[in-house]
Structures are given as C-alpha cells and as structure tokens.
C-alpha cells in the first residue's frame, strides 16, 4: 500500500476498474451497518433531547456513551477467535458475530423507543449505551471482514478503494440515507414522534440483517482453523503442540495459553513489528488528528437549530446533500491516495479540516444562510471523506493478518477515544464560552495543528518501518 510514496502509477480508468469487484458490494453494505447506529445514539437522540428541553451540556455528555468505541479493543480478541454456537457453522466467524450484534441492536432500539428523556433519562441513556456497545462489537467483525476479504497481494490496489467504499457505506448509513431518513421522519413535514421514528429505524435494521445473510464469508477465515470438538477458540496446531499436546491443555495451562494467544499475542506482535517509537507515535496521531472535527460534529446539530435552520433543512442539507458529497469525495480520496500516498492524503485532509471548522465560525456570525451552509458542507464533507479514506488505509497498513480484528480494533479504539470520550466535553466548552459558537469553531479548527505535526514526525519513520518488513 502506498503510504509515503508511489511505486506504480495507474491511470484513473485503471483505478476505477478496481471497483468492478463484487466484494465491494458487501463492503458497502457492512459500512452502512456500521454507520447507521451512530444515528440512533447520536443525531436522532440529540434532536430528541433538545426538543425535550435538555441543556447543551447534558446533550454533549450523553455522547459519552460512544466511549465504548474507544475501548472495544478489550473484547476484540473474543470477536476475533471465539466461535458462536450454531451461528458459526451456518454463517462463519465474521458474519455470525455481525448478525448477533445486529439482533441485539434491534432489541436495544425498540427498548429505546419506549423511553422519554424528560421523564426517564436514565433508561434512555442505558438503551443508547447498549446500542453503542453492540455497534462497537459489530465494528470489530466488520473491519476484520473488510481486510480479510482481500489477499495481502491485493492490499496495495484495493485497500484504498475498500476504505472509500466502506466510508461511503458508513456515510450512507449515518448521512444521506439512514440519517436523512431518520431526521426527515421527525422533521416538520412528516412529523413523527421520536419514539415512532426509532421503531421505523428498527425495521430498517432488520432489512440490513437479511442482506448480511446473503454476503459471503471471507474464504481465509475458514482456512487453518482447529477442528477440535471441545475447543471454542481457534488455537492452531503449533500452539497446541508447544503446550504439550491436546491432552495437556487442561486447567491452568489451557487458561494461560488462551490468555497469551488471545489477549497478549496481538498487542505484543504489534509493538514488536512496529517498534515502540513508531507504535506510540501512531497512537498519538490517532488521538489528536480528528479531535477538533469530532468536537464540531458532536455539537453541529445543536448549532444548526440554535442558529435558525429548520429540522427539514438540517435533514436535507447536512444529511442528504452532505452525505452525497461525502460519497463523491470518498472516491476522489481513494484515487488520490493510491497515486500519491496515504500520508500526503492525511495532510491534505487535516488542512481542509481546519478550514472547514473556521467556515462554520463564519456561519455563526452571518446567521442561517443556506448558500454559505452549502459551501461549508462541501468543504466539511471533503474533509470527512478524504481524511477517513486515508485514515482507514493507514490503520489497515499497520494491521497484522494474524490478528486482524484485534489490532484494527485497538487502533480504531484509540482514534475513537478522541472522537467520543474527549469530544463529549464539547457542550461544556460551548457553555464555558457563553454560547460563542464562532470562537468554539475557531478553537476546534486550531486543534488540527498537533495532529499535522505528529503526521510529519511519523512520515520520517515510515521508510524505516517498510525496510524491516519481509518482501
């Protein structure tokens, strides 16, 4: 995968032909499945809480339920290796976990629809948390599926496009299909009550489950797996032999092998392969790079309402129009990243991120101008798409094929720590500034600077890392 430079330069037509691969349909579908839950515990819940009269700080802090995306690496080894009874035999390792978590998401949505933020905020919060937990678990299997569906030899050409397609699918779920539908149902024109909106969305998620049943499992996932009838963990023959044979795997020796294989092994392999300096630099970049963008995103819907945009305008312009722009820029981001390198793509995305945040500051000063909003959304969605495609490609490049789900979840979780946990203070920051939205957006725009400096520092280490990898 071209990280810092370009080895072979293809024409645009040659690059676009990559998308004829039918596996990208499954990647889009699963990307949609990952993005849609963010509407359920994010956008829709934000507007429901605001219409119920809750404060900006309360709305911001309930976003902390998404913290689970930042810690899903702790249970990623189980999703990576534990075989679910019955479901594993029918659907395989990845799809069985995806379908289980989707079922639990549907149940959580229905429970959430019986809540009311004004009367029982605790129930609403717990249901939103459960949606986030099961969604974060689903993401582990989805990310591993996307990487494992391609061979290592295909990674250079297809992973940036896989990142673009999964990002397009994510934004289709979160934005121009799922998000626009959700906000449109609760908008002024249709005017469904928010509990009814959740029930309609639960039906949509059932439809997603049916589609997931139709996609195929990565062939690699069924190869080389132990057939031991009494083992629910996929320990390979070499590990069993090293422990003294299957007969010796009883009691503490089996627990120790299980612990080392599933929990310690993935993280030890990552730090040994990358080295401590590069590994810690990667983690710092993942936390810092999109922090300002995440703080803006958490408060954007509150800002749109307070500045004077209607809910129908918010649904159409920010979700539908914005989502379509994201889909277009995802493809553009893949083309540019495959030709010029992921690090350069991240640099471009980071600079655009700061510019977009400052454009929101102009809206805060001017007021609810639709033309200005459209221009801002074009820049903002370019940022989201371009940076996300590069980010996914960047993380995938440093992921081991042996511990795919666990290592990707680890890096994705570190990134989500900035996007969710730290960004939960965004409402408090706006209140601390006395509701000065313009200053808030300028401050979030400046947050991109540390990430760009860290990106420059990592660029100096990448060549050394590549030289250490086997041909």
mmCIF file of C-alpha atoms in Angstrom, residues 168-433:
data_model
loop_
_atom_site.group_PDB
_atom_site.id
_atom_site.type_symbol
_atom_site.label_atom_id
_atom_site.label_comp_id
_atom_site.label_asym_id
_atom_site.label_seq_id
_atom_site.Cartn_x
_atom_site.Cartn_y
_atom_site.Cartn_z
ATOM 1 C CA UNK A 168 -19.315 5.749 1.580
ATOM 2 C CA UNK A 169 -21.400 2.982 3.134
ATOM 3 C CA UNK A 170 -20.833 4.415 6.620
ATOM 4 C CA UNK A 171 -21.981 7.853 5.494
ATOM 5 C CA UNK A 172 -24.918 6.328 3.643
ATOM 6 C CA UNK A 173 -25.989 4.818 6.960
ATOM 7 C CA UNK A 174 -25.176 7.874 9.024
ATOM 8 C CA UNK A 175 -25.946 10.539 6.456
ATOM 9 C CA UNK A 176 -27.690 10.654 3.099
ATOM 10 C CA UNK A 177 -29.840 7.513 3.521
ATOM 11 C CA UNK A 178 -30.146 6.449 7.156
ATOM 12 C CA UNK A 179 -29.523 9.853 8.733
ATOM 13 C CA UNK A 180 -31.637 11.818 6.236
ATOM 14 C CA UNK A 181 -34.486 9.313 6.602
ATOM 15 C CA UNK A 182 -34.342 9.441 10.396
ATOM 16 C CA UNK A 183 -34.308 13.235 10.642
ATOM 17 C CA UNK A 184 -36.840 13.534 7.820
ATOM 18 C CA UNK A 185 -39.275 11.274 9.674
ATOM 19 C CA UNK A 186 -39.011 13.522 12.727
ATOM 20 C CA UNK A 187 -38.959 16.786 10.754
ATOM 21 C CA UNK A 188 -41.668 19.361 10.238
ATOM 22 C CA UNK A 189 -43.095 17.783 7.058
ATOM 23 C CA UNK A 190 -43.709 14.208 8.261
ATOM 24 C CA UNK A 191 -43.631 14.990 11.965
ATOM 25 C CA UNK A 192 -43.484 11.513 13.513
ATOM 26 C CA UNK A 193 -42.937 11.383 17.251
ATOM 27 C CA UNK A 194 -39.352 10.432 18.082
ATOM 28 C CA UNK A 195 -40.322 7.032 19.611
ATOM 29 C CA UNK A 196 -42.103 6.152 16.350
ATOM 30 C CA UNK A 197 -39.007 7.200 14.391
ATOM 31 C CA UNK A 198 -36.968 4.650 16.346
ATOM 32 C CA UNK A 199 -39.478 1.894 15.601
ATOM 33 C CA UNK A 200 -39.301 2.584 11.872
ATOM 34 C CA UNK A 201 -35.494 2.527 12.051
ATOM 35 C CA UNK A 202 -35.598 -0.835 13.829
ATOM 36 C CA UNK A 203 -37.411 -2.275 10.783
ATOM 37 C CA UNK A 204 -34.717 -0.852 8.511
ATOM 38 C CA UNK A 205 -32.062 -2.618 10.565
ATOM 39 C CA UNK A 206 -33.908 -5.928 10.220
ATOM 40 C CA UNK A 207 -33.624 -5.433 6.455
ATOM 41 C CA UNK A 208 -29.870 -4.993 6.865
ATOM 42 C CA UNK A 209 -29.653 -8.298 8.693
ATOM 43 C CA UNK A 210 -31.292 -10.093 5.786
ATOM 44 C CA UNK A 211 -28.763 -8.562 3.382
ATOM 45 C CA UNK A 212 -25.830 -9.628 5.586
ATOM 46 C CA UNK A 213 -27.047 -13.217 5.390
ATOM 47 C CA UNK A 214 -26.579 -13.064 1.614
ATOM 48 C CA UNK A 215 -22.939 -11.895 1.501
ATOM 49 C CA UNK A 216 -20.185 -14.498 1.533
ATOM 50 C CA UNK A 217 -17.717 -15.151 4.331
ATOM 51 C CA UNK A 218 -14.019 -14.470 3.594
ATOM 52 C CA UNK A 219 -12.511 -17.786 2.472
ATOM 53 C CA UNK A 220 -9.426 -17.097 4.583
ATOM 54 C CA UNK A 221 -11.492 -17.226 7.751
ATOM 55 C CA UNK A 222 -12.310 -20.931 7.318
ATOM 56 C CA UNK A 223 -8.755 -21.993 6.495
ATOM 57 C CA UNK A 224 -6.397 -23.478 9.067
ATOM 58 C CA UNK A 225 -8.862 -23.437 11.941
ATOM 59 C CA UNK A 226 -8.654 -26.154 14.567
ATOM 60 C CA UNK A 227 -11.397 -28.751 14.302
ATOM 61 C CA UNK A 228 -11.158 -29.814 17.936
ATOM 62 C CA UNK A 229 -14.690 -30.544 19.056
ATOM 63 C CA UNK A 230 -14.157 -29.297 22.589
ATOM 64 C CA UNK A 231 -12.424 -26.041 21.648
ATOM 65 C CA UNK A 232 -14.333 -22.808 21.100
ATOM 66 C CA UNK A 233 -11.111 -20.909 20.454
ATOM 67 C CA UNK A 234 -9.207 -21.143 17.172
ATOM 68 C CA UNK A 235 -5.785 -22.206 18.516
ATOM 69 C CA UNK A 236 -3.553 -23.538 15.759
ATOM 70 C CA UNK A 237 -1.683 -26.883 15.844
ATOM 71 C CA UNK A 238 1.689 -25.273 16.592
ATOM 72 C CA UNK A 239 0.326 -23.581 19.713
ATOM 73 C CA UNK A 240 -1.258 -26.809 20.942
ATOM 74 C CA UNK A 241 1.953 -28.784 20.326
ATOM 75 C CA UNK A 242 4.044 -26.164 22.117
ATOM 76 C CA UNK A 243 1.796 -26.510 25.153
ATOM 77 C CA UNK A 244 2.444 -30.272 25.254
ATOM 78 C CA UNK A 245 -0.452 -31.578 23.168
ATOM 79 C CA UNK A 246 -4.221 -31.527 23.462
ATOM 80 C CA UNK A 247 -4.181 -33.895 26.457
ATOM 81 C CA UNK A 248 -2.126 -31.391 28.477
ATOM 82 C CA UNK A 249 -4.483 -28.487 27.756
ATOM 83 C CA UNK A 250 -6.429 -28.715 30.972
ATOM 84 C CA UNK A 251 -6.902 -26.276 33.823
ATOM 85 C CA UNK A 252 -4.341 -23.526 34.274
ATOM 86 C CA UNK A 253 -2.147 -24.451 31.219
ATOM 87 C CA UNK A 254 -5.165 -24.047 28.965
ATOM 88 C CA UNK A 255 -6.121 -20.733 30.589
ATOM 89 C CA UNK A 256 -2.542 -19.487 30.256
ATOM 90 C CA UNK A 257 -2.355 -20.457 26.573
ATOM 91 C CA UNK A 258 -5.744 -18.888 25.962
ATOM 92 C CA UNK A 259 -4.679 -15.663 27.692
ATOM 93 C CA UNK A 260 -1.366 -15.401 25.831
ATOM 94 C CA UNK A 261 -2.886 -16.245 22.453
ATOM 95 C CA UNK A 262 -5.972 -14.054 22.540
ATOM 96 C CA UNK A 263 -5.025 -11.119 24.747
ATOM 97 C CA UNK A 264 -1.255 -10.724 24.912
ATOM 98 C CA UNK A 265 -0.226 -12.024 21.486
ATOM 99 C CA UNK A 266 -1.942 -9.413 19.272
ATOM 100 C CA UNK A 267 -0.542 -6.433 21.179
ATOM 101 C CA UNK A 268 2.935 -7.893 21.621
ATOM 102 C CA UNK A 269 3.158 -8.640 17.892
ATOM 103 C CA UNK A 270 2.118 -5.060 17.003
ATOM 104 C CA UNK A 271 4.746 -3.412 19.210
ATOM 105 C CA UNK A 272 7.466 -5.844 18.133
ATOM 106 C CA UNK A 273 6.743 -5.315 14.445
ATOM 107 C CA UNK A 274 6.425 -1.517 14.578
ATOM 108 C CA UNK A 275 8.828 -0.759 17.403
ATOM 109 C CA UNK A 276 7.869 1.301 20.430
ATOM 110 C CA UNK A 277 8.664 4.695 18.909
ATOM 111 C CA UNK A 278 6.526 4.227 15.806
ATOM 112 C CA UNK A 279 3.747 2.411 17.681
ATOM 113 C CA UNK A 280 3.353 5.187 20.273
ATOM 114 C CA UNK A 281 3.570 7.827 17.523
ATOM 115 C CA UNK A 282 0.729 6.091 15.678
ATOM 116 C CA UNK A 283 -1.408 6.101 18.832
ATOM 117 C CA UNK A 284 -0.739 9.803 19.419
ATOM 118 C CA UNK A 285 -1.761 10.602 15.837
ATOM 119 C CA UNK A 286 -4.946 8.551 16.157
ATOM 120 C CA UNK A 287 -5.999 10.546 19.241
ATOM 121 C CA UNK A 288 -5.065 14.013 18.015
ATOM 122 C CA UNK A 289 -5.784 14.059 14.319
ATOM 123 C CA UNK A 290 -9.598 14.292 14.275
ATOM 124 C CA UNK A 291 -10.285 15.684 17.748
ATOM 125 C CA UNK A 292 -11.386 19.121 16.532
ATOM 126 C CA UNK A 293 -13.602 17.625 13.848
ATOM 127 C CA UNK A 294 -15.207 15.312 16.423
ATOM 128 C CA UNK A 295 -15.975 18.184 18.804
ATOM 129 C CA UNK A 296 -17.587 20.090 15.942
ATOM 130 C CA UNK A 297 -19.608 17.057 14.883
ATOM 131 C CA UNK A 298 -20.988 16.438 18.350
ATOM 132 C CA UNK A 299 -22.400 19.982 18.604
ATOM 133 C CA UNK A 300 -23.242 20.612 14.935
ATOM 134 C CA UNK A 301 -26.937 19.689 15.154
ATOM 135 C CA UNK A 302 -27.399 21.813 18.261
ATOM 136 C CA UNK A 303 -25.665 24.671 16.431
ATOM 137 C CA UNK A 304 -27.874 24.342 13.343
ATOM 138 C CA UNK A 305 -31.048 24.551 15.427
ATOM 139 C CA UNK A 306 -29.842 27.440 17.596
ATOM 140 C CA UNK A 307 -28.626 29.460 14.610
ATOM 141 C CA UNK A 308 -32.030 29.195 12.936
ATOM 142 C CA UNK A 309 -32.102 26.286 10.462
ATOM 143 C CA UNK A 310 -35.283 24.151 10.410
ATOM 144 C CA UNK A 311 -35.187 20.402 11.034
ATOM 145 C CA UNK A 312 -36.183 19.751 7.406
ATOM 146 C CA UNK A 313 -33.263 21.902 6.229
ATOM 147 C CA UNK A 314 -30.933 20.064 8.592
ATOM 148 C CA UNK A 315 -32.132 16.674 7.284
ATOM 149 C CA UNK A 316 -31.796 17.626 3.618
ATOM 150 C CA UNK A 317 -28.640 19.729 3.571
ATOM 151 C CA UNK A 318 -26.487 18.183 6.292
ATOM 152 C CA UNK A 319 -27.520 14.536 5.897
ATOM 153 C CA UNK A 320 -28.698 14.006 2.311
ATOM 154 C CA UNK A 321 -26.655 16.611 0.439
ATOM 155 C CA UNK A 322 -23.701 16.309 2.795
ATOM 156 C CA UNK A 323 -23.753 12.526 2.560
ATOM 157 C CA UNK A 324 -23.762 12.567 -1.230
ATOM 158 C CA UNK A 325 -20.778 14.928 -1.204
ATOM 159 C CA UNK A 326 -19.008 12.551 1.148
ATOM 160 C CA UNK A 327 -19.655 9.606 -1.186
ATOM 161 C CA UNK A 328 -18.209 11.534 -4.131
ATOM 162 C CA UNK A 329 -15.164 12.684 -2.190
ATOM 163 C CA UNK A 330 -14.543 9.148 -0.887
ATOM 164 C CA UNK A 331 -13.901 8.017 -4.451
ATOM 165 C CA UNK A 332 -11.732 11.059 -5.129
ATOM 166 C CA UNK A 333 -9.831 10.364 -1.913
ATOM 167 C CA UNK A 334 -9.169 6.759 -2.950
ATOM 168 C CA UNK A 335 -7.851 7.843 -6.353
ATOM 169 C CA UNK A 336 -5.528 10.439 -4.848
ATOM 170 C CA UNK A 337 -4.325 8.196 -2.019
ATOM 171 C CA UNK A 338 -3.456 5.348 -4.399
ATOM 172 C CA UNK A 339 -1.472 7.726 -6.612
ATOM 173 C CA UNK A 340 0.272 9.984 -4.105
ATOM 174 C CA UNK A 341 0.344 8.093 -0.814
ATOM 175 C CA UNK A 342 -1.745 7.943 2.340
ATOM 176 C CA UNK A 343 0.403 10.322 4.403
ATOM 177 C CA UNK A 344 0.007 13.080 1.823
ATOM 178 C CA UNK A 345 -3.718 12.353 1.786
ATOM 179 C CA UNK A 346 -3.875 12.770 5.554
ATOM 180 C CA UNK A 347 -2.016 16.061 5.309
ATOM 181 C CA UNK A 348 -4.482 17.421 2.754
ATOM 182 C CA UNK A 349 -7.431 16.187 4.808
ATOM 183 C CA UNK A 350 -6.064 17.712 8.011
ATOM 184 C CA UNK A 351 -5.572 21.151 6.491
ATOM 185 C CA UNK A 352 -9.067 21.051 4.968
ATOM 186 C CA UNK A 353 -10.423 20.053 8.378
ATOM 187 C CA UNK A 354 -9.150 23.246 9.978
ATOM 188 C CA UNK A 355 -10.520 25.354 7.107
ATOM 189 C CA UNK A 356 -13.966 23.730 7.377
ATOM 190 C CA UNK A 357 -14.214 24.454 11.111
ATOM 191 C CA UNK A 358 -13.381 28.088 10.503
ATOM 192 C CA UNK A 359 -16.118 28.279 7.851
ATOM 193 C CA UNK A 360 -18.629 27.181 10.491
ATOM 194 C CA UNK A 361 -17.435 30.165 12.525
ATOM 195 C CA UNK A 362 -18.465 32.412 9.624
ATOM 196 C CA UNK A 363 -21.969 30.887 9.648
ATOM 197 C CA UNK A 364 -22.147 31.596 13.386
ATOM 198 C CA UNK A 365 -21.501 35.278 12.619
ATOM 199 C CA UNK A 366 -23.612 35.634 9.450
ATOM 200 C CA UNK A 367 -26.605 33.537 10.503
ATOM 201 C CA UNK A 368 -28.678 30.798 8.779
ATOM 202 C CA UNK A 369 -27.513 31.356 5.189
ATOM 203 C CA UNK A 370 -28.284 28.307 3.036
ATOM 204 C CA UNK A 371 -25.736 29.178 0.266
ATOM 205 C CA UNK A 372 -22.988 29.608 2.866
ATOM 206 C CA UNK A 373 -24.063 26.363 4.531
ATOM 207 C CA UNK A 374 -23.809 24.507 1.207
ATOM 208 C CA UNK A 375 -20.278 25.781 0.557
ATOM 209 C CA UNK A 376 -19.273 24.897 4.107
ATOM 210 C CA UNK A 377 -20.748 21.406 3.802
ATOM 211 C CA UNK A 378 -18.840 20.788 0.572
ATOM 212 C CA UNK A 379 -15.574 21.617 2.326
ATOM 213 C CA UNK A 380 -16.543 19.789 5.519
ATOM 214 C CA UNK A 381 -17.602 16.607 3.742
ATOM 215 C CA UNK A 382 -14.499 16.693 1.567
ATOM 216 C CA UNK A 383 -12.576 16.737 4.827
ATOM 217 C CA UNK A 384 -14.560 13.866 6.339
ATOM 218 C CA UNK A 385 -14.296 11.649 3.276
ATOM 219 C CA UNK A 386 -10.712 12.387 2.324
ATOM 220 C CA UNK A 387 -9.322 12.056 5.833
ATOM 221 C CA UNK A 388 -11.366 8.943 6.633
ATOM 222 C CA UNK A 389 -10.282 7.068 3.500
ATOM 223 C CA UNK A 390 -6.654 7.874 4.243
ATOM 224 C CA UNK A 391 -7.127 7.022 7.921
ATOM 225 C CA UNK A 392 -8.636 3.591 7.253
ATOM 226 C CA UNK A 393 -5.901 2.798 4.735
ATOM 227 C CA UNK A 394 -3.289 3.996 7.230
ATOM 228 C CA UNK A 395 -4.613 1.754 10.019
ATOM 229 C CA UNK A 396 -5.059 -1.233 7.701
ATOM 230 C CA UNK A 397 -1.443 -0.932 6.573
ATOM 231 C CA UNK A 398 -0.169 -1.468 10.110
ATOM 232 C CA UNK A 399 -2.567 -4.356 10.863
ATOM 233 C CA UNK A 400 -1.307 -7.942 11.097
ATOM 234 C CA UNK A 401 -3.120 -10.600 9.052
ATOM 235 C CA UNK A 402 -2.900 -12.960 12.025
ATOM 236 C CA UNK A 403 -4.647 -10.632 14.496
ATOM 237 C CA UNK A 404 -6.713 -8.571 12.073
ATOM 238 C CA UNK A 405 -9.798 -7.795 14.143
ATOM 239 C CA UNK A 406 -7.932 -7.221 17.405
ATOM 240 C CA UNK A 407 -5.221 -4.910 16.070
ATOM 241 C CA UNK A 408 -7.579 -2.900 13.885
ATOM 242 C CA UNK A 409 -9.932 -2.534 16.856
ATOM 243 C CA UNK A 410 -7.026 -1.391 19.023
ATOM 244 C CA UNK A 411 -6.034 1.392 16.636
ATOM 245 C CA UNK A 412 -9.613 2.301 15.828
ATOM 246 C CA UNK A 413 -10.412 2.447 19.552
ATOM 247 C CA UNK A 414 -7.529 4.813 20.222
ATOM 248 C CA UNK A 415 -8.855 7.056 17.446
ATOM 249 C CA UNK A 416 -12.387 6.842 18.844
ATOM 250 C CA UNK A 417 -11.130 7.921 22.269
ATOM 251 C CA UNK A 418 -10.560 11.386 20.820
ATOM 252 C CA UNK A 419 -13.737 11.311 18.736
ATOM 253 C CA UNK A 420 -16.032 10.216 21.557
ATOM 254 C CA UNK A 421 -14.678 10.487 25.095
ATOM 255 C CA UNK A 422 -12.745 13.748 24.708
ATOM 256 C CA UNK A 423 -15.357 15.209 22.341
ATOM 257 C CA UNK A 424 -18.058 14.648 24.975
ATOM 258 C CA UNK A 425 -16.857 17.869 26.621
ATOM 259 C CA UNK A 426 -17.819 19.874 23.523
ATOM 260 C CA UNK A 427 -21.138 21.031 25.000
ATOM 261 C CA UNK A 428 -19.400 22.117 28.202
ATOM 262 C CA UNK A 429 -16.867 24.070 26.122
ATOM 263 C CA UNK A 430 -19.632 25.938 24.273
ATOM 264 C CA UNK A 431 -21.328 26.785 27.568
ATOM 265 C CA UNK A 432 -17.994 27.897 29.057
ATOM 266 C CA UNK A 433 -17.589 30.283 26.110
#
